[in-house]
Amino acid sequence: MKNYAIIVAGGSGKRMGSSIPKQFLEVNGLPLIMHTLYLFYRFDAKIQVIVVLPSSFITIWKELCTTHSFGFEHTVAEGGPTRYHSVKSGLKYVSNDNSLVAVHDAVRPLVSPEVIISVFRDADYYGNAVPVMPVRDSIRERIGADNRPLDRSKLFLVQTPQCFRTSILKKAYLQNYREEFTDDASLVEVDGGKIHLVEGNSENIKITKPSDLMIAEVMLKAGEKRL
Amino acid sequence: MKNYAIIVAGGSGKRMGSSIPKQFLEVNGLPLIMHTLYLFYRFDAKIQVIVVLPSSFITIWKELCTTHSFGFEHTVAEGGPTRYHSVKSGLKYVSNDNSLVAVHDAVRPLVSPEVIISVFRDADYYGNAVPVMPVRDSIRERIGADNRPLDRSKLFLVQTPQCFRTSILKKAYLQNYREEFTDDASLVEVDGGKIHLVEGNSENIKITKPSDLMIAEVMLKAGEKRL
């Protein structure tokens, strides 16, 4: 069984108020995306990683790899206008023969090693595995100008890495782009798949704002101590 | 116009893996709940604060006030088995005459001063104001053994402080307890009110796990620098 990971780094960092895209911002001496990548190499030193980047950032990424002596072999793919297009571009480098592929956001460096293990294990068995967390806040739904409460005990926050048998994900990506394809699970589902949920970890937030970056700094430092 | 704040501190801290309830855990030299209280006194030095605590913690709280020279006058009310019962207990100390009352979780010390200002301002105008944030993760809903994606662009995470014209909240709390009353907005709504949403702040998380506590530590330190 061969393992692949597509690391999607499409963002241009506007929300961070920084000219450096957020996936490249340095946290504890390393670009955010490198923290993320190391987690996957730690899970499987032979994993095939595909980093999907906007074309304009590919040179910056290569320079960062040199600066930080990032020695792991990986493929760089060119991103597209949406997440759908970026993952599809990365999938071209994934071979179909009895393999598993995880798709993960570059700006989620706080996923736990346990969650990475469980999505690969369960995807092997069920065909897919998607990490989720219970919703801790009350949730409201907008209906026109009104809004109503939802029953949060039935709701889950969906995270990445979402892991799939490669043949299943490749087939799902034969579908044309639709706006409701906000994650890979939604594509597989519309394609007829039943989504298998696994427990995520609550620290696994998307780093998109300066305050998130501060959180990442503290949590990554604590993680290093733990390792 | 008189302002009240009911600070609900009902938790017994089991999730924190600590014998000290989470609202009393020290962050940057002060119990979490004191950080929260100071925010309301900073908004309005004359605000009437009611701290709702489980009866077994009232002595500890009074000792903490002495230890940390917490000099602000406030009322202590005894909490009940659920949030509904605790808020109802606190409401007994709120007088009805043309006042506003905010209900806030003691374990949310990261609410921004701007959000406190806007919930009081909008509650004065609309009768209520509830801070919400857009949902950044994909959301799934469990339906029996299955699950389906929801349209997250229509969803909001609900936070506190939720602020009300006192007469409206008191009337809503005449209703008997129901399990779906997860926050004050839901009570007012079932009582016939239309909920007015305002923008919350994304840092305003509930501190319930050790990793949240680390986040609070960093964010509160940054906030002190900003003040």
Short mmCIF file of C-alpha atoms in Angstrom, two decimals:
data_model
loop_
_atom_site.label_atom_id
_atom_site.label_comp_id
_atom_site.label_asym_id
_atom_site.label_seq_id
_atom_site.Cartn_x
_atom_site.Cartn_y
_atom_site.Cartn_z
CA MET A 1 0.00 0.00 0.00
CA LYS A 2 1.48 3.31 -1.09
CA ASN A 3 0.56 6.52 0.77
CA TYR A 4 0.21 9.94 -0.86
CA ALA A 5 -0.49 13.34 0.65
CA ILE A 6 -1.67 16.34 -1.34
CA ILE A 7 -0.89 19.49 0.64
CA VAL A 8 -3.02 22.35 -0.62
CA ALA A 9 -1.47 25.79 -0.17
CA GLY A 10 -3.61 28.01 -2.33
CA GLY A 11 -4.07 31.05 -0.12
CA SER A 12 -2.57 34.41 -0.92
CA GLY A 13 -2.60 35.55 2.73
CA LYS A 14 -4.87 38.59 2.44
CA ARG A 15 -6.63 37.90 5.73
CA MET A 16 -3.30 37.87 7.56
CA GLY A 17 -2.57 41.48 6.66
CA SER A 18 0.83 40.36 5.43
CA SER A 19 2.47 40.35 2.05
CA ILE A 20 3.85 36.87 2.72
CA PRO A 21 1.18 34.22 2.11
CA LYS A 22 0.24 32.64 5.42
CA GLN A 23 1.51 29.17 4.57
CA PHE A 24 5.03 30.67 4.28
CA LEU A 25 4.97 32.72 7.49
CA GLU A 26 7.64 31.61 9.92
CA VAL A 27 6.57 30.02 13.18
CA ASN A 28 9.26 28.94 15.63
CA GLY A 29 11.89 29.22 12.92
CA LEU A 30 10.10 27.28 10.16
CA PRO A 31 7.52 28.23 7.51
CA LEU A 32 4.07 27.05 8.58
CA ILE A 33 3.79 24.64 5.66
CA MET A 34 7.02 22.87 6.66
CA HIS A 35 5.64 22.12 10.11
CA THR A 36 2.66 20.58 8.30
CA LEU A 37 4.83 18.56 5.90
CA TYR A 38 7.02 17.14 8.66
CA LEU A 39 3.93 15.64 10.30
CA PHE A 40 3.26 13.54 7.21
CA TYR A 41 6.87 12.42 6.84
CA ARG A 42 6.85 11.47 10.51
CA PHE A 43 3.77 9.31 9.86
CA ASP A 44 5.41 7.58 6.89
CA ALA A 45 8.96 8.47 5.85
CA LYS A 46 8.23 7.04 2.38
CA ILE A 47 4.99 8.97 1.81
CA GLN A 48 4.75 10.69 -1.58
CA VAL A 49 3.95 14.34 -0.96
CA ILE A 50 2.53 16.71 -3.55
CA VAL A 51 2.62 20.38 -2.57
CA VAL A 52 0.10 22.41 -4.57
CA LEU A 53 1.03 26.09 -4.82
CA PRO A 54 -0.10 29.12 -6.85
CA SER A 55 2.36 29.35 -9.75
CA SER A 56 3.66 32.72 -8.55
CA PHE A 57 4.83 31.15 -5.26
CA ILE A 58 6.69 28.16 -6.63
CA THR A 59 10.01 30.00 -6.78
CA ILE A 60 9.60 31.31 -3.23
CA TRP A 61 8.88 27.77 -2.04
CA LYS A 62 12.02 26.40 -3.68
CA GLU A 63 14.10 29.13 -2.08
CA LEU A 64 12.56 28.35 1.33
CA CYS A 65 13.46 24.68 0.88
CA THR A 66 17.09 25.70 0.32
CA THR A 67 17.15 28.20 3.20
CA HIS A 68 15.71 25.70 5.65
CA SER A 69 17.57 22.66 4.24
CA PHE A 70 14.29 20.90 3.59
CA GLY A 71 15.60 17.60 2.29
CA PHE A 72 12.49 15.48 1.76
CA GLU A 73 11.73 14.59 -1.84
CA HIS A 74 8.37 15.94 -2.95
CA THR A 75 6.46 17.05 -6.03
CA VAL A 76 5.33 20.62 -6.63
CA ALA A 77 2.07 21.08 -8.55
CA GLU A 78 0.54 24.30 -9.79
CA GLY A 79 -2.66 25.39 -8.03
CA GLY A 80 -5.86 26.63 -9.64
CA PRO A 81 -8.51 29.26 -8.94
CA THR A 82 -10.35 27.17 -6.33
CA ARG A 83 -9.53 24.35 -3.92
CA TYR A 84 -11.23 21.92 -6.34
CA HIS A 85 -8.88 22.91 -9.15
CA SER A 86 -5.82 22.74 -6.91
CA VAL A 87 -6.57 19.25 -5.60
CA LYS A 88 -7.36 18.07 -9.14
CA SER A 89 -3.99 19.40 -10.26
CA GLY A 90 -2.23 17.55 -7.42
CA LEU A 91 -4.09 14.31 -8.18
CA LYS A 92 -2.32 14.07 -11.56
CA TYR A 93 0.81 13.06 -9.63
CA VAL A 94 -0.93 10.29 -7.68
CA SER A 95 -0.81 6.83 -9.21
CA ASN A 96 -3.89 4.68 -9.01
CA ASP A 97 -2.47 1.29 -8.06
CA ASN A 98 -3.90 0.30 -4.68
CA SER A 99 -2.88 3.51 -2.98
CA LEU A 100 -4.34 5.90 -0.40
CA VAL A 101 -4.31 9.66 -0.73
CA ALA A 102 -4.82 12.23 2.02
CA VAL A 103 -5.73 15.80 1.13
CA HIS A 104 -4.67 18.35 3.75
CA ASP A 105 -4.60 22.12 4.12
CA ALA A 106 -1.05 23.50 4.36
CA VAL A 107 -2.30 25.93 7.01
CA ARG A 108 -3.34 23.18 9.42
CA PRO A 109 -0.02 22.39 11.13
CA LEU A 110 -1.73 21.37 14.38
CA VAL A 111 -3.31 18.11 13.23
CA SER A 112 -2.30 15.39 15.69
CA PRO A 113 -0.19 12.37 14.67
CA GLU A 114 -3.05 10.15 15.92
CA VAL A 115 -5.53 11.71 13.49
CA ILE A 116 -3.18 11.18 10.55
CA ILE A 117 -2.81 7.53 11.54
CA SER A 118 -6.54 7.02 11.91
CA VAL A 119 -7.57 8.59 8.59
CA PHE A 120 -5.13 6.39 6.66
CA ARG A 121 -6.16 3.28 8.61
CA ASP A 122 -9.89 3.89 8.21
CA ALA A 123 -9.66 4.97 4.56
CA ASP A 124 -7.96 1.66 3.83
CA TYR A 125 -10.94 -0.15 5.34
CA TYR A 126 -13.92 2.08 4.46
CA GLY A 127 -12.67 3.75 1.26
CA ASN A 128 -12.61 7.17 2.91
CA ALA A 129 -12.11 8.80 6.31
CA VAL A 130 -12.92 12.36 7.26
CA PRO A 131 -11.92 13.87 10.64
CA VAL A 132 -14.65 15.78 12.45
CA MET A 133 -15.16 17.41 15.84
CA PRO A 134 -18.36 18.04 17.77
CA VAL A 135 -19.57 21.63 17.61
CA ARG A 136 -19.05 23.38 20.95
CA ASP A 137 -20.86 26.66 20.21
CA SER A 138 -24.55 27.12 19.47
CA ILE A 139 -25.20 27.34 15.73
CA ARG A 140 -27.76 29.48 13.90
CA GLU A 141 -28.87 29.23 10.31
CA ARG A 142 -29.77 32.24 8.22
CA ILE A 143 -33.07 31.90 6.34
CA GLY A 144 -33.60 35.00 4.25
CA ALA A 145 -33.63 37.93 6.69
CA ASP A 146 -34.37 35.60 9.61
CA ASN A 147 -32.30 33.08 11.49
CA ARG A 148 -33.06 29.97 13.52
CA PRO A 149 -31.10 27.75 15.90
CA LEU A 150 -29.90 24.30 14.80
CA ASP A 151 -29.54 21.24 17.03
CA ARG A 152 -25.77 21.30 17.58
CA SER A 153 -25.69 17.78 19.02
CA LYS A 154 -26.20 16.58 15.44
CA LEU A 155 -23.51 18.79 13.91
CA PHE A 156 -19.82 18.23 13.24
CA LEU A 157 -16.99 20.54 12.19
CA VAL A 158 -15.14 18.97 9.28
CA GLN A 159 -11.33 19.10 9.21
CA THR A 160 -8.54 17.76 7.06
CA PRO A 161 -6.67 15.50 6.30
CA GLN A 162 -9.46 13.75 4.43
CA CYS A 163 -8.16 10.41 3.21
CA PHE A 164 -9.40 8.24 0.33
CA ARG A 165 -8.67 5.16 -1.66
CA THR A 166 -7.08 6.86 -4.68
CA SER A 167 -9.40 5.27 -7.24
CA ILE A 168 -12.42 6.68 -5.37
CA LEU A 169 -11.07 10.22 -5.17
CA LYS A 170 -9.89 10.20 -8.79
CA LYS A 171 -13.33 9.07 -9.94
CA ALA A 172 -15.00 11.81 -7.87
CA TYR A 173 -12.74 14.43 -9.46
CA LEU A 174 -13.99 13.45 -12.91
CA GLN A 175 -17.05 15.55 -11.99
CA ASN A 176 -17.09 19.14 -13.17
CA TYR A 177 -16.60 21.95 -10.66
CA ARG A 178 -19.57 23.04 -8.55
CA GLU A 179 -19.64 25.75 -5.94
CA GLU A 180 -20.86 23.38 -3.21
CA PHE A 181 -17.66 21.30 -3.50
CA THR A 182 -16.09 22.90 -0.39
CA ASP A 183 -14.10 19.80 0.50
CA ASP A 184 -13.16 16.42 -0.93
CA ALA A 185 -15.79 14.56 1.06
CA SER A 186 -18.53 16.54 -0.68
CA LEU A 187 -17.22 15.46 -4.10
CA VAL A 188 -17.03 11.80 -3.14
CA GLU A 189 -20.50 11.99 -1.66
CA VAL A 190 -22.15 13.54 -4.72
CA ASP A 191 -20.37 10.79 -6.67
CA GLY A 192 -22.29 8.21 -4.63
CA GLY A 193 -19.87 7.51 -1.77
CA LYS A 194 -20.88 7.25 1.86
CA ILE A 195 -18.64 9.35 4.10
CA HIS A 196 -16.94 7.67 7.05
CA LEU A 197 -16.27 10.03 9.97
CA VAL A 198 -13.36 9.71 12.41
CA GLU A 199 -12.56 11.79 15.46
CA GLY A 200 -10.36 14.81 14.68
CA ASN A 201 -8.40 16.89 17.19
CA SER A 202 -9.69 20.22 18.40
CA GLU A 203 -6.32 21.99 18.05
CA ASN A 204 -6.41 21.34 14.30
CA ILE A 205 -7.53 24.83 13.28
CA LYS A 206 -6.89 26.57 9.98
CA ILE A 207 -4.30 29.31 10.48
CA THR A 208 -5.86 32.30 8.74
CA LYS A 209 -5.61 35.29 11.11
CA PRO A 210 -2.75 36.82 13.12
CA SER A 211 -4.29 35.48 16.36
CA ASP A 212 -4.30 31.96 14.87
CA LEU A 213 -0.60 32.38 14.20
CA MET A 214 0.02 33.12 17.86
CA ILE A 215 -1.92 29.99 18.76
CA ALA A 216 0.17 27.95 16.32
CA GLU A 217 3.35 29.29 17.85
CA VAL A 218 2.42 28.16 21.35
CA MET A 219 0.94 24.83 20.30
CA LEU A 220 3.85 23.90 18.03
CA LYS A 221 6.31 24.69 20.81
CA ALA A 222 4.34 22.46 23.20
CA GLY A 223 4.25 19.74 20.54
CA GLU A 224 8.02 19.81 20.13
CA LYS A 225 8.42 19.27 23.84
CA ARG A 226 6.07 16.30 23.62
CA LEU A 227 7.87 14.59 20.75
CA MET B 1 -29.93 53.22 31.45
CA LYS B 2 -28.45 50.78 33.92
CA ASN B 3 -26.23 47.94 32.70
CA TYR B 4 -26.06 44.47 34.23
CA ALA B 5 -23.84 41.49 33.43
CA ILE B 6 -24.59 37.95 34.56
CA ILE B 7 -21.35 35.96 34.46
CA VAL B 8 -22.14 32.25 34.37
CA ALA B 9 -19.46 30.04 35.90
CA GLY B 10 -21.17 26.71 36.33
CA GLY B 11 -18.51 24.29 35.12
CA SER B 12 -16.78 21.85 37.41
CA GLY B 13 -13.69 21.58 35.21
CA LYS B 14 -13.79 17.86 34.41
CA ARG B 15 -12.69 18.36 30.81
CA MET B 16 -9.61 20.24 31.97
CA GLY B 17 -8.22 17.22 33.83
CA SER B 18 -7.77 19.46 36.82
CA SER B 19 -9.31 19.52 40.29
CA ILE B 20 -9.62 23.31 40.08
CA PRO B 21 -12.69 24.31 38.04
CA LYS B 22 -11.54 25.94 34.81
CA GLN B 23 -12.98 29.37 35.60
CA PHE B 24 -10.62 29.57 38.58
CA LEU B 25 -7.45 28.39 36.83
CA GLU B 26 -4.76 31.05 36.89
CA VAL B 27 -3.70 32.61 33.61
CA ASN B 28 -0.97 35.26 33.67
CA GLY B 29 -1.36 35.63 37.43
CA LEU B 30 -5.16 35.97 37.57
CA PRO B 31 -8.03 33.45 37.69
CA LEU B 32 -9.67 33.16 34.26
CA ILE B 33 -12.97 34.56 35.53
CA MET B 34 -11.27 37.74 36.79
CA HIS B 35 -9.90 38.47 33.33
CA THR B 36 -13.50 38.13 32.09
CA LEU B 37 -14.93 40.38 34.82
CA TYR B 38 -12.38 43.14 34.23
CA LEU B 39 -13.56 43.42 30.62
CA PHE B 40 -17.06 44.32 31.77
CA TYR B 41 -15.85 46.84 34.36
CA ARG B 42 -13.67 48.39 31.69
CA PHE B 43 -16.74 48.76 29.47
CA ASP B 44 -18.74 50.42 32.27
CA ALA B 45 -17.19 51.02 35.69
CA LYS B 46 -20.69 51.23 37.19
CA ILE B 47 -21.98 47.98 35.67
CA GLN B 48 -23.78 45.70 38.14
CA VAL B 49 -22.16 42.28 37.90
CA ILE B 50 -23.73 39.05 39.12
CA VAL B 51 -21.36 36.09 39.30
CA VAL B 52 -23.24 32.78 39.26
CA LEU B 53 -21.29 29.94 40.87
CA PRO B 54 -22.04 26.39 42.05
CA SER B 55 -22.67 26.68 45.80
CA SER B 56 -19.61 24.58 46.61
CA PHE B 57 -17.33 27.13 44.91
CA ILE B 58 -18.61 30.30 46.53
CA THR B 59 -16.11 30.12 49.40
CA ILE B 60 -13.22 29.52 47.00
CA TRP B 61 -14.33 32.52 44.95
CA LYS B 62 -14.41 34.80 48.00
CA GLU B 63 -10.93 33.64 48.98
CA LEU B 64 -9.67 34.34 45.45
CA CYS B 65 -11.12 37.86 45.63
CA THR B 66 -9.11 38.48 48.79
CA THR B 67 -5.92 36.89 47.43
CA HIS B 68 -6.05 38.94 44.23
CA SER B 69 -7.39 42.13 45.88
CA PHE B 70 -10.41 42.08 43.59
CA GLY B 71 -12.08 45.28 44.74
CA PHE B 72 -15.08 45.63 42.41
CA GLU B 73 -18.47 45.34 44.11
CA HIS B 74 -20.48 42.45 42.71
CA THR B 75 -23.22 40.00 43.65
CA VAL B 76 -22.68 36.26 43.98
CA ALA B 77 -25.61 34.03 43.04
CA GLU B 78 -25.90 30.29 43.46
CA GLY B 79 -25.90 28.28 40.22
CA GLY B 80 -28.25 25.45 39.30
CA PRO B 81 -28.03 22.09 37.51
CA THR B 82 -28.07 23.63 33.98
CA ARG B 83 -27.16 26.94 32.38
CA TYR B 84 -30.87 27.80 32.26
CA HIS B 85 -31.19 27.42 36.03
CA SER B 86 -27.98 29.39 36.68
CA VAL B 87 -29.02 32.37 34.54
CA LYS B 88 -32.48 32.34 36.09
CA SER B 89 -30.87 32.45 39.52
CA GLY B 90 -28.71 35.42 38.49
CA LEU B 91 -31.69 37.26 36.98
CA LYS B 92 -33.25 37.58 40.45
CA TYR B 93 -30.64 40.25 41.19
CA VAL B 94 -31.40 42.28 38.05
CA SER B 95 -33.97 45.04 38.43
CA ASN B 96 -36.46 45.58 35.66
CA ASP B 97 -36.52 49.34 35.29
CA ASN B 98 -35.29 50.27 31.82
CA SER B 99 -32.08 48.27 32.09
CA LEU B 100 -29.97 46.06 29.84
CA VAL B 101 -28.52 42.72 30.88
CA ALA B 102 -25.70 40.80 29.20
CA VAL B 103 -25.26 37.10 29.92
CA HIS B 104 -21.69 35.90 29.45
CA ASP B 105 -19.70 32.71 30.03
CA ALA B 106 -17.01 33.13 32.70
CA VAL B 107 -14.71 30.97 30.55
CA ARG B 108 -14.77 33.39 27.60
CA PRO B 109 -12.11 35.92 28.68
CA LEU B 110 -11.17 36.70 25.06
CA VAL B 111 -14.27 38.61 24.01
CA SER B 112 -13.16 41.93 22.53
CA PRO B 113 -14.11 45.31 24.10
CA GLU B 114 -15.71 46.21 20.75
CA VAL B 115 -18.12 43.26 20.93
CA ILE B 116 -19.19 44.17 24.46
CA ILE B 117 -19.89 47.72 23.29
CA SER B 118 -21.87 46.58 20.27
CA VAL B 119 -24.10 44.07 22.09
CA PHE B 120 -25.15 46.70 24.67
CA ARG B 121 -25.68 49.34 21.96
CA ASP B 122 -27.71 47.06 19.71
CA ALA B 123 -29.72 45.48 22.53
CA ASP B 124 -30.79 49.00 23.54
CA TYR B 125 -32.11 49.54 20.02
CA TYR B 126 -33.37 46.08 18.97
CA GLY B 127 -34.25 44.57 22.35
CA ASN B 128 -31.53 41.94 22.00
CA ALA B 129 -28.10 41.41 20.42
CA VAL B 130 -26.29 38.13 19.95
CA PRO B 131 -22.66 37.95 18.72
CA VAL B 132 -21.99 35.44 15.96
CA MET B 133 -19.12 34.47 13.70
CA PRO B 134 -19.18 32.91 10.25
CA VAL B 135 -18.35 29.21 10.24
CA ARG B 136 -14.90 28.62 8.76
CA ASP B 137 -14.95 24.81 8.64
CA SER B 138 -17.25 22.61 6.60
CA ILE B 139 -20.17 21.35 8.69
CA ARG B 140 -21.90 17.97 8.52
CA GLU B 141 -25.17 16.93 10.07
CA ARG B 142 -25.81 13.46 11.44
CA ILE B 143 -29.08 11.91 10.29
CA GLY B 144 -29.46 8.52 11.95
CA ALA B 145 -26.44 6.47 10.88
CA ASP B 146 -25.81 8.77 7.91
CA ASN B 147 -24.49 12.29 7.61
CA ARG B 148 -24.84 15.08 5.08
CA PRO B 149 -23.07 18.38 4.42
CA LEU B 150 -24.75 21.70 5.31
CA ASP B 151 -24.32 24.98 3.45
CA ARG B 152 -21.88 26.73 5.78
CA SER B 153 -22.39 30.13 4.14
CA LYS B 154 -25.74 30.20 5.91
CA LEU B 155 -24.39 29.14 9.32
CA PHE B 156 -23.12 31.15 12.27
CA LEU B 157 -21.33 30.18 15.48
CA VAL B 158 -23.12 31.79 18.41
CA GLN B 159 -21.05 33.36 21.20
CA THR B 160 -21.66 35.33 24.36
CA PRO B 161 -22.22 38.00 25.72
CA GLN B 162 -25.83 37.89 24.60
CA CYS B 163 -27.46 41.14 25.64
CA PHE B 164 -31.17 41.91 26.23
CA ARG B 165 -33.55 44.53 27.45
CA THR B 166 -34.09 43.13 30.96
CA SER B 167 -37.88 42.97 30.67
CA ILE B 168 -37.56 40.77 27.56
CA LEU B 169 -35.12 38.32 29.14
CA LYS B 170 -37.08 38.14 32.41
CA LYS B 171 -40.26 37.37 30.48
CA ALA B 172 -38.47 34.64 28.47
CA TYR B 173 -37.23 33.04 31.69
CA LEU B 174 -40.81 32.64 32.91
CA GLN B 175 -40.87 29.65 30.54
CA ASN B 176 -40.15 26.26 32.07
CA TYR B 177 -36.85 24.52 31.33
CA ARG B 178 -36.48 22.66 28.03
CA GLU B 179 -33.44 20.79 26.81
CA GLU B 180 -33.20 22.86 23.62
CA PHE B 181 -32.57 26.04 25.64
CA THR B 182 -28.81 25.98 25.03
CA ASP B 183 -28.45 29.76 25.19
CA ASP B 184 -30.48 32.84 26.13
CA ALA B 185 -31.30 33.69 22.53
CA SER B 186 -33.15 30.38 22.15
CA LEU B 187 -35.38 31.21 25.14
CA VAL B 188 -36.20 34.70 23.85
CA GLU B 189 -36.92 33.28 20.43
CA VAL B 190 -39.30 30.57 21.64
CA ASP B 191 -40.97 33.36 23.64
CA GLY B 192 -41.70 35.17 20.36
CA GLY B 193 -38.66 37.44 20.02
CA LYS B 194 -36.70 37.95 16.80
CA ILE B 195 -32.96 37.57 17.35
CA HIS B 196 -30.68 40.39 16.23
CA LEU B 197 -27.19 39.22 15.27
CA VAL B 198 -24.01 41.29 15.64
CA GLU B 199 -20.46 40.44 14.61
CA GLY B 200 -18.50 38.63 17.33
CA ASN B 201 -14.73 38.21 17.50
CA SER B 202 -13.09 34.98 16.47
CA GLU B 203 -10.73 34.90 19.48
CA ASN B 204 -13.75 34.66 21.79
CA ILE B 205 -13.54 30.90 22.39
CA LYS B 206 -14.78 28.98 25.42
CA ILE B 207 -11.80 27.84 27.50
CA THR B 208 -12.58 24.19 28.16
CA LYS B 209 -9.41 22.19 27.39
CA PRO B 210 -5.76 22.52 28.40
CA SER B 211 -4.88 23.67 24.87
CA ASP B 212 -7.50 26.44 25.13
CA LEU B 213 -5.81 27.58 28.31
CA MET B 214 -2.52 27.95 26.46
CA ILE B 215 -4.31 29.99 23.82
CA ALA B 216 -5.84 32.21 26.51
CA GLU B 217 -2.41 32.75 28.03
CA VAL B 218 -0.93 34.06 24.81
CA MET B 219 -3.94 36.09 23.76
CA LEU B 220 -4.41 37.72 27.15
CA LYS B 221 -0.74 38.69 27.21
CA ALA B 222 -1.09 40.24 23.75
CA GLY B 223 -4.24 42.04 24.89
CA GLU B 224 -2.44 43.56 27.85
CA LYS B 225 0.19 44.95 25.52
CA ARG B 226 -2.55 46.45 23.35
CA LEU B 227 -4.38 48.19 26.19
#
